Structure formats: C-alpha cells, structure tokens
GROMACS .gro file of C-alpha atoms in nm:
model
  485
    1UNK     CA    1  -9.176 -12.304   6.355
    2UNK     CA    2  -8.905 -12.338   6.093
    3UNK     CA    3  -8.887 -12.595   5.813
    4UNK     CA    4  -9.047 -12.585   5.470
    5UNK     CA    5  -9.424 -12.530   5.470
    6UNK     CA    6  -9.632 -12.846   5.458
    7UNK     CA    7 -10.002 -12.909   5.507
    8UNK     CA    8  -9.902 -13.157   5.782
    9UNK     CA    9  -9.823 -12.994   6.115
   10UNK     CA   10  -9.624 -13.149   6.398
   11UNK     CA   11  -9.765 -13.060   6.744
   12UNK     CA   12  -9.549 -13.117   7.053
   13UNK     CA   13  -9.571 -13.096   7.434
   14UNK     CA   14  -9.939 -13.198   7.448
   15UNK     CA   15 -10.086 -13.257   7.796
   16UNK     CA   16 -10.123 -13.630   7.862
   17UNK     CA   17 -10.502 -13.645   7.880
   18UNK     CA   18 -10.572 -13.432   7.572
   19UNK     CA   19 -10.828 -13.567   7.320
   20UNK     CA   20 -10.834 -13.583   6.939
   21UNK     CA   21 -11.121 -13.333   6.937
   22UNK     CA   22 -10.913 -13.074   7.120
   23UNK     CA   23 -10.623 -13.111   6.876
   24UNK     CA   24 -10.857 -13.094   6.574
   25UNK     CA   25 -11.020 -12.781   6.722
   26UNK     CA   26 -10.681 -12.604   6.693
   27UNK     CA   27 -10.698 -12.638   6.315
   28UNK     CA   28 -11.070 -12.583   6.256
   29UNK     CA   29 -11.073 -12.204   6.222
   30UNK     CA   30 -10.811 -12.220   5.949
   31UNK     CA   31 -10.974 -12.469   5.715
   32UNK     CA   32 -11.070 -12.830   5.671
   33UNK     CA   33 -10.875 -13.083   5.880
   34UNK     CA   34 -10.822 -13.396   5.671
   35UNK     CA   35 -10.628 -13.629   5.900
   36UNK     CA   36 -10.484 -13.665   6.249
   37UNK     CA   37 -10.238 -13.899   6.413
   38UNK     CA   38 -10.199 -13.893   6.792
   39UNK     CA   39  -9.875 -14.022   6.948
   40UNK     CA   40 -10.009 -14.053   7.300
   41UNK     CA   41  -9.693 -14.191   7.461
   42UNK     CA   42  -9.481 -13.910   7.319
   43UNK     CA   43  -9.733 -13.627   7.390
   44UNK     CA   44  -9.724 -13.540   7.021
   45UNK     CA   45  -9.965 -13.534   6.728
   46UNK     CA   46  -9.966 -13.478   6.352
   47UNK     CA   47 -10.249 -13.274   6.203
   48UNK     CA   48 -10.311 -13.262   5.829
   49UNK     CA   49 -10.501 -12.973   5.674
   50UNK     CA   50 -10.666 -12.977   5.332
   51UNK     CA   51 -10.428 -12.718   5.186
   52UNK     CA   52 -10.079 -12.591   5.247
   53UNK     CA   53 -10.223 -12.238   5.251
   54UNK     CA   54 -10.443 -12.325   5.551
   55UNK     CA   55 -10.143 -12.476   5.731
   56UNK     CA   56  -9.935 -12.162   5.668
   57UNK     CA   57 -10.214 -11.938   5.802
   58UNK     CA   58 -10.234 -12.158   6.113
   59UNK     CA   59  -9.858 -12.161   6.179
   60UNK     CA   60  -9.835 -11.784   6.128
   61UNK     CA   61 -10.125 -11.724   6.361
   62UNK     CA   62  -9.986 -11.945   6.637
   63UNK     CA   63  -9.641 -11.790   6.613
   64UNK     CA   64  -9.806 -11.467   6.726
   65UNK     CA   65 -10.038 -11.624   6.985
   66UNK     CA   66  -9.902 -11.921   7.179
   67UNK     CA   67 -10.164 -12.197   7.164
   68UNK     CA   68 -10.268 -12.361   7.491
   69UNK     CA   69 -10.450 -12.684   7.562
   70UNK     CA   70 -10.570 -12.747   7.917
   71UNK     CA   71 -10.373 -12.444   8.037
   72UNK     CA   72 -10.042 -12.574   7.897
   73UNK     CA   73  -9.852 -12.409   7.613
   74UNK     CA   74  -9.800 -12.638   7.312
   75UNK     CA   75  -9.571 -12.609   7.010
   76UNK     CA   76  -9.667 -12.628   6.642
   77UNK     CA   77  -9.430 -12.655   6.345
   78UNK     CA   78  -9.434 -12.784   5.987
   79UNK     CA   79  -9.378 -13.157   5.958
   80UNK     CA   80  -9.129 -13.315   5.717
   81UNK     CA   81  -9.420 -13.525   5.591
   82UNK     CA   82  -9.614 -13.382   5.298
   83UNK     CA   83  -9.919 -13.592   5.383
   84UNK     CA   84 -10.021 -13.830   5.661
   85UNK     CA   85 -10.040 -14.200   5.579
   86UNK     CA   86 -10.219 -14.358   5.873
   87UNK     CA   87 -10.309 -14.719   5.927
   88UNK     CA   88 -10.682 -14.686   5.944
   89UNK     CA   89 -10.737 -14.987   6.168
   90UNK     CA   90 -10.500 -14.846   6.430
   91UNK     CA   91 -10.638 -14.499   6.387
   92UNK     CA   92 -11.011 -14.576   6.381
   93UNK     CA   93 -11.104 -14.367   6.683
   94UNK     CA   94 -10.923 -14.062   6.546
   95UNK     CA   95 -11.088 -14.110   6.207
   96UNK     CA   96 -11.433 -14.132   6.366
   97UNK     CA   97 -11.371 -13.811   6.560
   98UNK     CA   98 -11.240 -13.645   6.246
   99UNK     CA   99 -11.549 -13.740   6.048
  100UNK     CA  100 -11.779 -13.605   6.315
  101UNK     CA  101 -11.585 -13.281   6.326
  102UNK     CA  102 -11.555 -13.236   5.951
  103UNK     CA  103 -11.926 -13.291   5.915
  104UNK     CA  104 -11.996 -12.969   6.101
  105UNK     CA  105 -11.742 -12.763   5.909
  106UNK     CA  106 -11.951 -12.533   5.697
  107UNK     CA  107 -11.851 -12.318   5.408
  108UNK     CA  108 -11.821 -12.009   5.623
  109UNK     CA  109 -11.558 -12.132   5.866
  110UNK     CA  110 -11.236 -12.160   5.667
  111UNK     CA  111 -11.054 -11.838   5.602
  112UNK     CA  112 -10.779 -11.975   5.388
  113UNK     CA  113 -10.987 -11.994   5.074
  114UNK     CA  114 -11.070 -12.362   5.111
  115UNK     CA  115 -11.438 -12.444   5.104
  116UNK     CA  116 -11.621 -12.755   5.207
  117UNK     CA  117 -11.901 -12.881   4.987
  118UNK     CA  118 -12.248 -12.828   5.130
  119UNK     CA  119 -12.307 -13.201   5.123
  120UNK     CA  120 -12.047 -13.242   5.396
  121UNK     CA  121 -12.279 -13.065   5.639
  122UNK     CA  122 -12.474 -13.333   5.819
  123UNK     CA  123 -12.823 -13.253   5.939
  124UNK     CA  124 -12.717 -13.111   6.271
  125UNK     CA  125 -12.883 -13.123   6.609
  126UNK     CA  126 -13.069 -12.848   6.789
  127UNK     CA  127 -12.951 -12.486   6.750
  128UNK     CA  128 -12.991 -12.458   7.130
  129UNK     CA  129 -12.703 -12.545   7.364
  130UNK     CA  130 -12.737 -12.620   7.733
  131UNK     CA  131 -12.437 -12.484   7.922
  132UNK     CA  132 -12.338 -12.572   8.278
  133UNK     CA  133 -12.057 -12.385   8.451
  134UNK     CA  134 -11.847 -12.576   8.705
  135UNK     CA  135 -11.603 -12.421   8.958
  136UNK     CA  136 -11.769 -12.084   8.933
  137UNK     CA  137 -11.527 -11.877   9.144
  138UNK     CA  138 -11.596 -11.562   8.943
  139UNK     CA  139 -11.939 -11.444   8.837
  140UNK     CA  140 -12.022 -11.528   8.477
  141UNK     CA  141 -12.264 -11.277   8.329
  142UNK     CA  142 -12.492 -11.309   8.032
  143UNK     CA  143 -12.262 -11.067   7.848
  144UNK     CA  144 -11.959 -11.289   7.908
  145UNK     CA  145 -12.146 -11.586   7.756
  146UNK     CA  146 -12.261 -11.377   7.461
  147UNK     CA  147 -11.906 -11.258   7.402
  148UNK     CA  148 -11.760 -11.609   7.398
  149UNK     CA  149 -12.031 -11.788   7.201
  150UNK     CA  150 -12.073 -11.512   6.937
  151UNK     CA  151 -11.739 -11.620   6.792
  152UNK     CA  152 -11.915 -11.920   6.637
  153UNK     CA  153 -12.215 -11.745   6.484
  154UNK     CA  154 -12.504 -11.515   6.564
  155UNK     CA  155 -12.639 -11.575   6.916
  156UNK     CA  156 -13.014 -11.506   6.911
  157UNK     CA  157 -13.122 -11.570   7.269
  158UNK     CA  158 -12.977 -11.659   7.609
  159UNK     CA  159 -13.157 -11.762   7.929
  160UNK     CA  160 -12.956 -11.811   8.250
  161UNK     CA  161 -13.085 -11.986   8.562
  162UNK     CA  162 -12.977 -12.189   8.861
  163UNK     CA  163 -13.073 -12.556   8.868
  164UNK     CA  164 -12.944 -12.827   9.102
  165UNK     CA  165 -12.741 -12.548   9.263
  166UNK     CA  166 -12.547 -12.491   8.944
  167UNK     CA  167 -12.536 -12.190   8.719
  168UNK     CA  168 -12.675 -12.294   8.380
  169UNK     CA  169 -12.769 -12.129   8.056
  170UNK     CA  170 -12.963 -12.208   7.741
  171UNK     CA  171 -12.822 -12.037   7.433
  172UNK     CA  172 -12.982 -12.035   7.088
  173UNK     CA  173 -12.795 -11.986   6.760
  174UNK     CA  174 -12.952 -11.901   6.426
  175UNK     CA  175 -12.807 -12.220   6.278
  176UNK     CA  176 -12.757 -12.565   6.439
  177UNK     CA  177 -12.417 -12.587   6.268
  178UNK     CA  178 -12.292 -12.295   6.477
  179UNK     CA  179 -12.411 -12.472   6.790
  180UNK     CA  180 -12.218 -12.781   6.688
  181UNK     CA  181 -11.899 -12.584   6.625
  182UNK     CA  182 -11.929 -12.398   6.954
  183UNK     CA  183 -11.982 -12.724   7.143
  184UNK     CA  184 -11.677 -12.882   6.978
  185UNK     CA  185 -11.449 -12.590   7.046
  186UNK     CA  186 -11.568 -12.485   7.392
  187UNK     CA  187 -11.684 -12.796   7.581
  188UNK     CA  188 -11.444 -12.852   7.872
  189UNK     CA  189 -11.270 -12.513   7.834
  190UNK     CA  190 -11.222 -12.269   8.122
  191UNK     CA  191 -11.353 -11.916   8.086
  192UNK     CA  192 -11.098 -11.783   8.335
  193UNK     CA  193 -10.771 -11.942   8.443
  194UNK     CA  194 -10.837 -12.277   8.606
  195UNK     CA  195 -11.201 -12.202   8.688
  196UNK     CA  196 -11.548 -12.150   8.543
  197UNK     CA  197 -11.535 -12.466   8.329
  198UNK     CA  198 -11.792 -12.496   8.049
  199UNK     CA  199 -11.988 -12.820   8.011
  200UNK     CA  200 -12.195 -12.810   7.692
  201UNK     CA  201 -12.469 -13.033   7.552
  202UNK     CA  202 -12.738 -12.994   7.291
  203UNK     CA  203 -13.074 -12.900   7.438
  204UNK     CA  204 -13.389 -13.089   7.347
  205UNK     CA  205 -13.550 -12.751   7.286
  206UNK     CA  206 -13.519 -12.608   6.938
  207UNK     CA  207 -13.649 -12.262   7.020
  208UNK     CA  208 -13.627 -12.047   7.334
  209UNK     CA  209 -13.908 -11.823   7.448
  210UNK     CA  210 -13.761 -11.515   7.618
  211UNK     CA  211 -14.009 -11.288   7.799
  212UNK     CA  212 -13.771 -11.030   7.946
  213UNK     CA  213 -13.445 -10.863   7.849
  214UNK     CA  214 -13.248 -10.827   8.174
  215UNK     CA  215 -12.936 -10.968   8.337
  216UNK     CA  216 -13.088 -11.320   8.350
  217UNK     CA  217 -13.230 -11.354   7.998
  218UNK     CA  218 -13.211 -11.176   7.665
  219UNK     CA  219 -13.355 -11.201   7.315
  220UNK     CA  220 -13.105 -11.022   7.090
  221UNK     CA  221 -13.356 -11.019   6.805
  222UNK     CA  222 -13.608 -10.819   7.013
  223UNK     CA  223 -13.455 -10.517   7.189
  224UNK     CA  224 -13.811 -10.397   7.262
  225UNK     CA  225 -13.882 -10.657   7.534
  226UNK     CA  226 -13.951 -10.527   7.889
  227UNK     CA  227 -13.700 -10.591   8.165
  228UNK     CA  228 -13.954 -10.780   8.375
  229UNK     CA  229 -14.111 -10.749   8.719
  230UNK     CA  230 -13.900 -10.460   8.837
  231UNK     CA  231 -13.601 -10.692   8.820
  232UNK     CA  232 -13.301 -10.467   8.789
  233UNK     CA  233 -13.121 -10.532   8.466
  234UNK     CA  234 -12.746 -10.523   8.509
  235UNK     CA  235 -12.627 -10.167   8.565
  236UNK     CA  236 -12.530 -10.046   8.214
  237UNK     CA  237 -12.196  -9.907   8.331
  238UNK     CA  238 -12.104 -10.246   8.475
  239UNK     CA  239 -12.237 -10.429   8.171
  240UNK     CA  240 -12.028 -10.209   7.944
  241UNK     CA  241 -11.724 -10.251   8.164
  242UNK     CA  242 -11.769 -10.627   8.171
  243UNK     CA  243 -11.812 -10.638   7.795
  244UNK     CA  244 -11.491 -10.437   7.751
  245UNK     CA  245 -11.293 -10.648   7.995
  246UNK     CA  246 -11.424 -10.978   7.869
  247UNK     CA  247 -11.335 -10.888   7.514
  248UNK     CA  248 -10.987 -10.968   7.642
  249UNK     CA  249 -11.097 -11.329   7.644
  250UNK     CA  250 -11.128 -11.353   7.272
  251UNK     CA  251 -10.871 -11.344   7.000
  252UNK     CA  252 -10.868 -11.029   6.795
  253UNK     CA  253 -11.154 -11.121   6.569
  254UNK     CA  254 -10.971 -10.979   6.271
  255UNK     CA  255 -10.708 -11.247   6.315
  256UNK     CA  256 -10.947 -11.537   6.293
  257UNK     CA  257 -11.306 -11.482   6.191
  258UNK     CA  258 -11.497 -11.780   6.315
  259UNK     CA  259 -11.241 -11.790   6.594
  260UNK     CA  260 -11.052 -12.031   6.798
  261UNK     CA  261 -11.129 -12.146   7.143
  262UNK     CA  262 -11.124 -11.797   7.290
  263UNK     CA  263 -11.074 -11.934   7.634
  264UNK     CA  264 -10.734 -12.088   7.617
  265UNK     CA  265 -10.540 -11.764   7.622
  266UNK     CA  266 -10.408 -11.748   7.974
  267UNK     CA  267 -10.289 -11.389   7.994
  268UNK     CA  268 -10.610 -11.240   7.867
  269UNK     CA  269 -10.811 -11.479   8.081
  270UNK     CA  270 -10.609 -11.384   8.386
  271UNK     CA  271 -10.669 -11.018   8.308
  272UNK     CA  272 -11.041 -11.075   8.268
  273UNK     CA  273 -11.056 -11.276   8.588
  274UNK     CA  274 -10.867 -11.005   8.771
  275UNK     CA  275 -11.113 -10.754   8.633
  276UNK     CA  276 -11.402 -10.967   8.748
  277UNK     CA  277 -11.241 -10.981   9.087
  278UNK     CA  278 -11.233 -10.604   9.096
  279UNK     CA  279 -10.856 -10.591   9.127
  280UNK     CA  280 -10.823 -10.400   8.801
  281UNK     CA  281 -10.990 -10.069   8.735
  282UNK     CA  282 -11.263 -10.140   8.486
  283UNK     CA  283 -11.332  -9.862   8.240
  284UNK     CA  284 -11.620  -9.660   8.378
  285UNK     CA  285 -11.587  -9.822   8.719
  286UNK     CA  286 -11.338  -9.696   8.971
  287UNK     CA  287 -11.058  -9.935   9.063
  288UNK     CA  288 -11.174 -10.199   9.307
  289UNK     CA  289 -11.499 -10.001   9.315
  290UNK     CA  290 -11.855 -10.122   9.343
  291UNK     CA  291 -11.791 -10.303   9.665
  292UNK     CA  292 -12.118 -10.160   9.804
  293UNK     CA  293 -12.451 -10.331   9.740
  294UNK     CA  294 -12.797 -10.184   9.777
  295UNK     CA  295 -13.046 -10.440   9.908
  296UNK     CA  296 -13.414 -10.351   9.891
  297UNK     CA  297 -13.757 -10.501   9.969
  298UNK     CA  298 -13.630 -10.629  10.305
  299UNK     CA  299 -13.869 -10.733  10.580
  300UNK     CA  300 -13.814 -10.429  10.803
  301UNK     CA  301 -13.976 -10.590  11.108
  302UNK     CA  302 -13.723 -10.873  11.106
  303UNK     CA  303 -13.401 -10.765  10.937
  304UNK     CA  304 -13.090 -10.674  11.140
  305UNK     CA  305 -12.734 -10.584  11.039
  306UNK     CA  306 -12.628 -10.921  11.187
  307UNK     CA  307 -12.868 -11.125  10.970
  308UNK     CA  308 -12.747 -10.947  10.654
  309UNK     CA  309 -12.386 -10.995  10.763
  310UNK     CA  310 -12.443 -11.371  10.800
  311UNK     CA  311 -12.628 -11.423  10.470
  312UNK     CA  312 -12.407 -11.203  10.253
  313UNK     CA  313 -12.103 -11.342  10.435
  314UNK     CA  314 -12.154 -11.668  10.243
  315UNK     CA  315 -12.030 -11.488   9.928
  316UNK     CA  316 -11.765 -11.256  10.067
  317UNK     CA  317 -11.631 -11.077  10.373
  318UNK     CA  318 -11.890 -10.816  10.473
  319UNK     CA  319 -11.718 -10.504  10.607
  320UNK     CA  320 -12.013 -10.283  10.703
  321UNK     CA  321 -12.393 -10.295  10.700
  322UNK     CA  322 -12.626  -9.996  10.720
  323UNK     CA  323 -13.005 -10.027  10.728
  324UNK     CA  324 -13.136  -9.695  10.592
  325UNK     CA  325 -13.285  -9.480  10.867
  326UNK     CA  326 -13.569  -9.332  10.661
  327UNK     CA  327 -13.627  -9.643  10.447
  328UNK     CA  328 -13.586  -9.943  10.671
  329UNK     CA  329 -13.670 -10.195  10.397
  330UNK     CA  330 -13.337 -10.110  10.232
  331UNK     CA  331 -12.975 -10.154  10.337
  332UNK     CA  332 -12.625 -10.083  10.211
  333UNK     CA  333 -12.372 -10.366  10.244
  334UNK     CA  334 -12.002 -10.311  10.186
  335UNK     CA  335 -11.804 -10.619  10.073
  336UNK     CA  336 -11.425 -10.663  10.078
  337UNK     CA  337 -11.387 -10.641   9.697
  338UNK     CA  338 -11.577 -10.601   9.373
  339UNK     CA  339 -11.572 -10.971   9.294
  340UNK     CA  340 -11.746 -11.052   9.623
  341UNK     CA  341 -12.016 -10.793   9.564
  342UNK     CA  342 -12.074 -10.935   9.211
  343UNK     CA  343 -12.096 -11.289   9.353
  344UNK     CA  344 -12.338 -11.187   9.629
  345UNK     CA  345 -12.551 -10.997   9.380
  346UNK     CA  346 -12.565 -11.283   9.128
  347UNK     CA  347 -12.653 -11.540   9.397
  348UNK     CA  348 -12.886 -11.345   9.628
  349UNK     CA  349 -13.087 -11.117   9.401
  350UNK     CA  350 -13.442 -11.256   9.386
  351UNK     CA  351 -13.403 -11.489   9.688
  352UNK     CA  352 -13.652 -11.492   9.977
  353UNK     CA  353 -13.543 -11.363  10.318
  354UNK     CA  354 -13.797 -11.339  10.602
  355UNK     CA  355 -14.081 -11.399  10.354
  356UNK     CA  356 -13.988 -11.122  10.107
  357UNK     CA  357 -13.812 -11.145   9.772
  358UNK     CA  358 -13.505 -10.926   9.810
  359UNK     CA  359 -13.348 -10.720   9.532
  360UNK     CA  360 -12.971 -10.679   9.522
  361UNK     CA  361 -12.801 -10.423   9.296
  362UNK     CA  362 -12.472 -10.236   9.295
  363UNK     CA  363 -12.487  -9.909   9.486
  364UNK     CA  364 -12.342  -9.580   9.366
  365UNK     CA  365 -12.179  -9.537   9.709
  366UNK     CA  366 -11.810  -9.621   9.737
  367UNK     CA  367 -11.821  -9.692  10.112
  368UNK     CA  368 -12.075  -9.724  10.392
  369UNK     CA  369 -12.043  -9.429  10.632
  370UNK     CA  370 -12.048  -9.506  11.003
  371UNK     CA  371 -12.262  -9.281  11.226
  372UNK     CA  372 -12.084  -8.987  11.388
  373UNK     CA  373 -11.933  -9.044  11.732
  374UNK     CA  374 -12.193  -9.033  12.009
  375UNK     CA  375 -12.487  -9.044  11.766
  376UNK     CA  376 -12.744  -9.316  11.840
  377UNK     CA  377 -12.861  -9.469  11.513
  378UNK     CA  378 -13.068  -9.739  11.691
  379UNK     CA  379 -12.821 -10.011  11.595
  380UNK     CA  380 -12.892  -9.974  11.223
  381UNK     CA  381 -12.525  -9.947  11.121
  382UNK     CA  382 -12.261 -10.199  11.216
  383UNK     CA  383 -11.892 -10.228  11.134
  384UNK     CA  384 -11.784 -10.591  11.080
  385UNK     CA  385 -11.431 -10.505  10.961
  386UNK     CA  386 -11.262 -10.704  11.238
  387UNK     CA  387 -11.516 -10.986  11.260
  388UNK     CA  388 -11.361 -11.328  11.333
  389UNK     CA  389 -11.640 -11.478  11.119
  390UNK     CA  390 -11.508 -11.373  10.778
  391UNK     CA  391 -11.492 -11.683  10.557
  392UNK     CA  392 -11.245 -11.556  10.295
  393UNK     CA  393 -10.966 -11.396  10.500
  394UNK     CA  394 -10.714 -11.671  10.429
  395UNK     CA  395 -10.599 -11.671  10.064
  396UNK     CA  396 -10.663 -12.010   9.903
  397UNK     CA  397 -10.909 -12.104  10.179
  398UNK     CA  398 -11.129 -12.407  10.101
  399UNK     CA  399 -11.426 -12.172  10.136
  400UNK     CA  400 -11.346 -12.023   9.796
  401UNK     CA  401 -11.422 -12.361   9.637
  402UNK     CA  402 -11.749 -12.402   9.824
  403UNK     CA  403 -11.943 -12.104   9.700
  404UNK     CA  404 -12.282 -12.225   9.581
  405UNK     CA  405 -12.617 -12.058   9.518
  406UNK     CA  406 -12.872 -12.073   9.800
  407UNK     CA  407 -13.015 -12.425   9.814
  408UNK     CA  408 -13.247 -12.627  10.035
  409UNK     CA  409 -12.953 -12.849  10.135
  410UNK     CA  410 -12.707 -12.709  10.390
  411UNK     CA  411 -12.352 -12.823  10.459
  412UNK     CA  412 -12.276 -12.833  10.833
  413UNK     CA  413 -11.928 -12.858  10.976
  414UNK     CA  414 -11.741 -12.832  11.308
  415UNK     CA  415 -11.993 -13.063  11.482
  416UNK     CA  416 -11.860 -13.193  11.817
  417UNK     CA  417 -11.864 -13.574  11.873
  418UNK     CA  418 -12.127 -13.548  12.148
  419UNK     CA  419 -12.391 -13.398  11.915
  420UNK     CA  420 -12.620 -13.653  11.749
  421UNK     CA  421 -12.847 -13.639  11.444
  422UNK     CA  422 -13.159 -13.580  11.657
  423UNK     CA  423 -13.001 -13.279  11.830
  424UNK     CA  424 -12.928 -13.118  11.495
  425UNK     CA  425 -13.270 -13.203  11.347
  426UNK     CA  426 -13.439 -13.041  11.650
  427UNK     CA  427 -13.213 -12.737  11.637
  428UNK     CA  428 -13.289 -12.675  11.268
  429UNK     CA  429 -13.663 -12.749  11.303
  430UNK     CA  430 -13.671 -12.470  11.567
  431UNK     CA  431 -13.583 -12.214  11.300
  432UNK     CA  432 -13.939 -12.250  11.173
  433UNK     CA  433 -13.888 -12.491  10.884
  434UNK     CA  434 -13.915 -12.864  10.823
  435UNK     CA  435 -13.607 -13.087  10.816
  436UNK     CA  436 -13.658 -13.329  10.527
  437UNK     CA  437 -13.335 -13.528  10.538
  438UNK     CA  438 -13.008 -13.555  10.724
  439UNK     CA  439 -12.682 -13.738  10.660
  440UNK     CA  440 -12.348 -13.741  10.842
  441UNK     CA  441 -12.041 -13.764  10.618
  442UNK     CA  442 -11.917 -14.123  10.625
  443UNK     CA  443 -11.555 -14.050  10.693
  444UNK     CA  444 -11.604 -13.755  10.917
  445UNK     CA  445 -11.880 -13.701  11.173
  446UNK     CA  446 -11.770 -13.342  11.212
  447UNK     CA  447 -11.963 -13.273  10.890
  448UNK     CA  448 -12.316 -13.340  10.769
  449UNK     CA  449 -12.574 -13.249  10.505
  450UNK     CA  450 -12.916 -13.133  10.619
  451UNK     CA  451 -13.206 -13.064  10.384
  452UNK     CA  452 -13.487 -12.822  10.460
  453UNK     CA  453 -13.811 -12.831  10.261
  454UNK     CA  454 -13.749 -12.502  10.075
  455UNK     CA  455 -13.459 -12.274   9.986
  456UNK     CA  456 -13.621 -11.996  10.191
  457UNK     CA  457 -13.622 -12.219  10.503
  458UNK     CA  458 -13.256 -12.307  10.445
  459UNK     CA  459 -13.166 -11.936  10.414
  460UNK     CA  460 -13.348 -11.871  10.743
  461UNK     CA  461 -13.171 -12.164  10.914
  462UNK     CA  462 -12.831 -12.049  10.790
  463UNK     CA  463 -12.894 -11.694  10.922
  464UNK     CA  464 -13.006 -11.829  11.260
  465UNK     CA  465 -12.754 -12.108  11.313
  466UNK     CA  466 -12.425 -12.022  11.141
  467UNK     CA  467 -12.173 -11.983  11.428
  468UNK     CA  468 -12.425 -12.133  11.677
  469UNK     CA  469 -12.243 -12.253  11.991
  470UNK     CA  470 -12.283 -12.632  12.019
  471UNK     CA  471 -12.073 -12.647  12.336
  472UNK     CA  472 -11.720 -12.786  12.385
  473UNK     CA  473 -11.600 -12.467  12.215
  474UNK     CA  474 -11.748 -12.581  11.881
  475UNK     CA  475 -11.929 -12.317  11.679
  476UNK     CA  476 -12.140 -12.469  11.401
  477UNK     CA  477 -12.047 -12.363  11.047
  478UNK     CA  478 -12.329 -12.358  10.791
  479UNK     CA  479 -12.308 -12.306  10.417
  480UNK     CA  480 -12.515 -12.393  10.109
  481UNK     CA  481 -12.440 -12.728   9.948
  482UNK     CA  482 -12.448 -12.828   9.582
  483UNK     CA  483 -12.546 -13.182   9.681
  484UNK     CA  484 -12.889 -13.319   9.758
  485UNK     CA  485 -12.954 -13.602  10.001
   0.00000   0.00000   0.00000
C-alpha cells in the first residue's frame, strides 16, 4: 500500500468471475466512485474515487482489515495514475454499472467529506427487499438479518418464512435508497464462510404488515405488538447471545458508518459460524450448550421416542429422547450439538405431526437423564447414542448439504433395482396420505422424488418409511427435498 496517494486505486488478485459491481462496492462506503477499469485477463482493476481524501480513507481502512471478494483476499494500493482515462466505447458496461451505482449514493453515505448532490439520487424502487438464503447450513435468525442489513440504514420491519422449501425474508427500510445500497453491497455475499448465500431482489410490496413480534417476524417501530398465538419468541438469552456473536460479522461500525459488505470478513464469519454451530461458548449460554429441545403439543396417543428420533434426525444426530411421564404431550430431545438443535427448532417448530401443530423450543436442561437401572418407564425414554441411523456422523457427509425444511416432496434413495414405481407409490399411500407425483432420477434409479399432497402427509411418510427394509439388504432413505415434481 505504498506509493504517493492518488484518488485512483490499483486492485490486484481479483477472483476471475468477479463483477464491476463487487469492485465498486469496495469503494462505496468511502465516497463517490467516479470511474472503474477492469482488466479481466490480469485479475486487476483500477477504481477512481471523487477525491484523494476518500481514496486515502479507503486505503487506510483496508490496510487494517484485509478486503475479500468471493472469499479471496485482494490487494489495494495507490495507482501511479492521477485519474483514469478510459475509452468509453470499450468500457461501456462498466460505465453503465457505475451510473446505476452512483445513482443510489446518497448524501449520507460518504464519510470522507464528499457529498453527492441530491439530484444524483434517482427515484428508487421499493423500500422492501426480498431475501432468499441458499446453502443454509447454519440457522439464520431474524436478529442476524437485522444485524447485517442495519448497516445500510434503519430496518423497520422483517418477516421470515419458508416458501418453495427455501428460507426467505421480506425486509423493509425507511428509505428505498437504503434498500438499493443494501442490495448492491450484499447480493451474492455469504453470511458465514462458504454458506448461507444471500440472494436479494426488490419486493413488489412497498409496505409490510407485521402482526406479531416473535422469532419469525418483527416490527421494530412497534415494540408493543403481541408475540402471537402462543408461538414462543426466541429465548431472550439465545437472542442476546446470537446478537453478540453475530456482531462479529460486521466491521466495527466506528470504522465505517454506512459500512462495507459486512459479510466478507472470513475470520469473524468463521467465528460467528462456529458460534452458531455451538462449538464456541456463547455469552450467557454454556459452551456447546442448548443441545436439548423441549417439544410440546404432541399427539400423546401416537408419539413414540422412535418417531421423534426419525423426524428430528433429519436435522441432526438425536442422542436421547424422553417423553415426559406426567405430561405425555411433551418430550425432551437431546441433539449432538447446539447447531443441530437450532436447525431442528427453526425447521420443525409449527409443523404438523400426527395431526397436531408441534412447538419446539430450547430446553433449560443440559442433558436428558436416562431412567435408573431396573426402573420401568414404559418405554418413554430411549438412548440413541449408538444408533447406526445417524445422518451426520461422517464429517463432510453429503447429508449436510441436503438439509431442507419439511416439504410435500420427499427425496428417496437406496432403492434396489427390483423395486418399481408402483411398489413405492403403494408403500407411501399406505402411510395414510395421497401420492400426487413420482419421478425416478434419470441417471440413477436408486433415487427418486415422491410428492405427497401435504407437508403433514410427507412428515408422516418420512417417520413411517425412513430406513424401511425394501429387501436385498436395502433400507430406504427418506429426506425432504427442495425440488417439486
């Protein structure tokens, strides 16, 4: 980062597929970006800022915090050029991107004393963003989203939901310009290292109507809202712990008000991901703690430790299950780690099992006690510690990449060659639901997709038929799919 200061910066070691927008986003928090030249073949770029002062602030900042694009460190230094002379015909695409970006730069973004005239602010789109999270290996809470998106302006409301088997959110800013800046800086970024990728679009809605303040939705302008139909809001200790840990994601706000892509800082992201995975002691939560879930409103006529083991086993390795002796509509379930219990809670709370909407929260218990030797507890407690059916024993197992919310479509695998479509349709219809569609994978008849008519029927079928013996030493494997047929 030596050389005499210049408002033109030379950026090296860029990843091959990086876009103009990503390079421009590096400069945005420091002031107006006035020109860009990408040297694709050389993995380099030149970025020109409006003032030398802005360029100095940017270089100083990035000498303290190594900038990353697409998880790769990049290098920024002053250029020998004092300004960029670009051939506009060659550089049309970059100029178009630059214009779009500069249009959303408002007076409040730069911190280097440069201001942009109000007229440069184009009438922006909706203040509401629609956010989809891909590769969700770690749970993403409403607080995590609030933390990240607040860097670009006041977040008024957030609603999270699952649609097409994907975790999505609608997030409303006070000003459409903030939404535009957030979209520019964050679209395509990972929240944690190499996972939880943000895909961001403008919503057609211009205002969100939030009825409840809980772990699924929140109106930050109205703290008085109820938490909804007995839906447990996120345990405050956990929420606070998550907020503390996820503040690692961001830059120190003092360094850059209006902030940089908070997501591209690998060490902090790794720390936050580790925290989410329960490998790090969160403040207020014992290390690796909160592995035990409390599940309530169960159908006590039907539920068994085995059925809970199978359903919760989709999201983690269930160690022990205990149906409460004096309250048989409730059970404690101990997962292998805190991340798995968070995942199971975020995916299964509010789902229907045996006709009842179950509630899943974190328990205060650290472990599930087994009954004393020789005591008959009517089969209500079961230890699954050595079960061969754990899906996540092997580190890096494919199963980690196939964690999806409950869905009407099931993914079947380990089907022997002798078993035909009709056999499977009959088998699944016998679980009490209707099979709406079926499709073998083209390349591989060991796998298929099968769609039931509702999510509840699919949950029932998964509980009944995961590990079902199809003969020839093939046990059927069933999981939720993100596809539809």
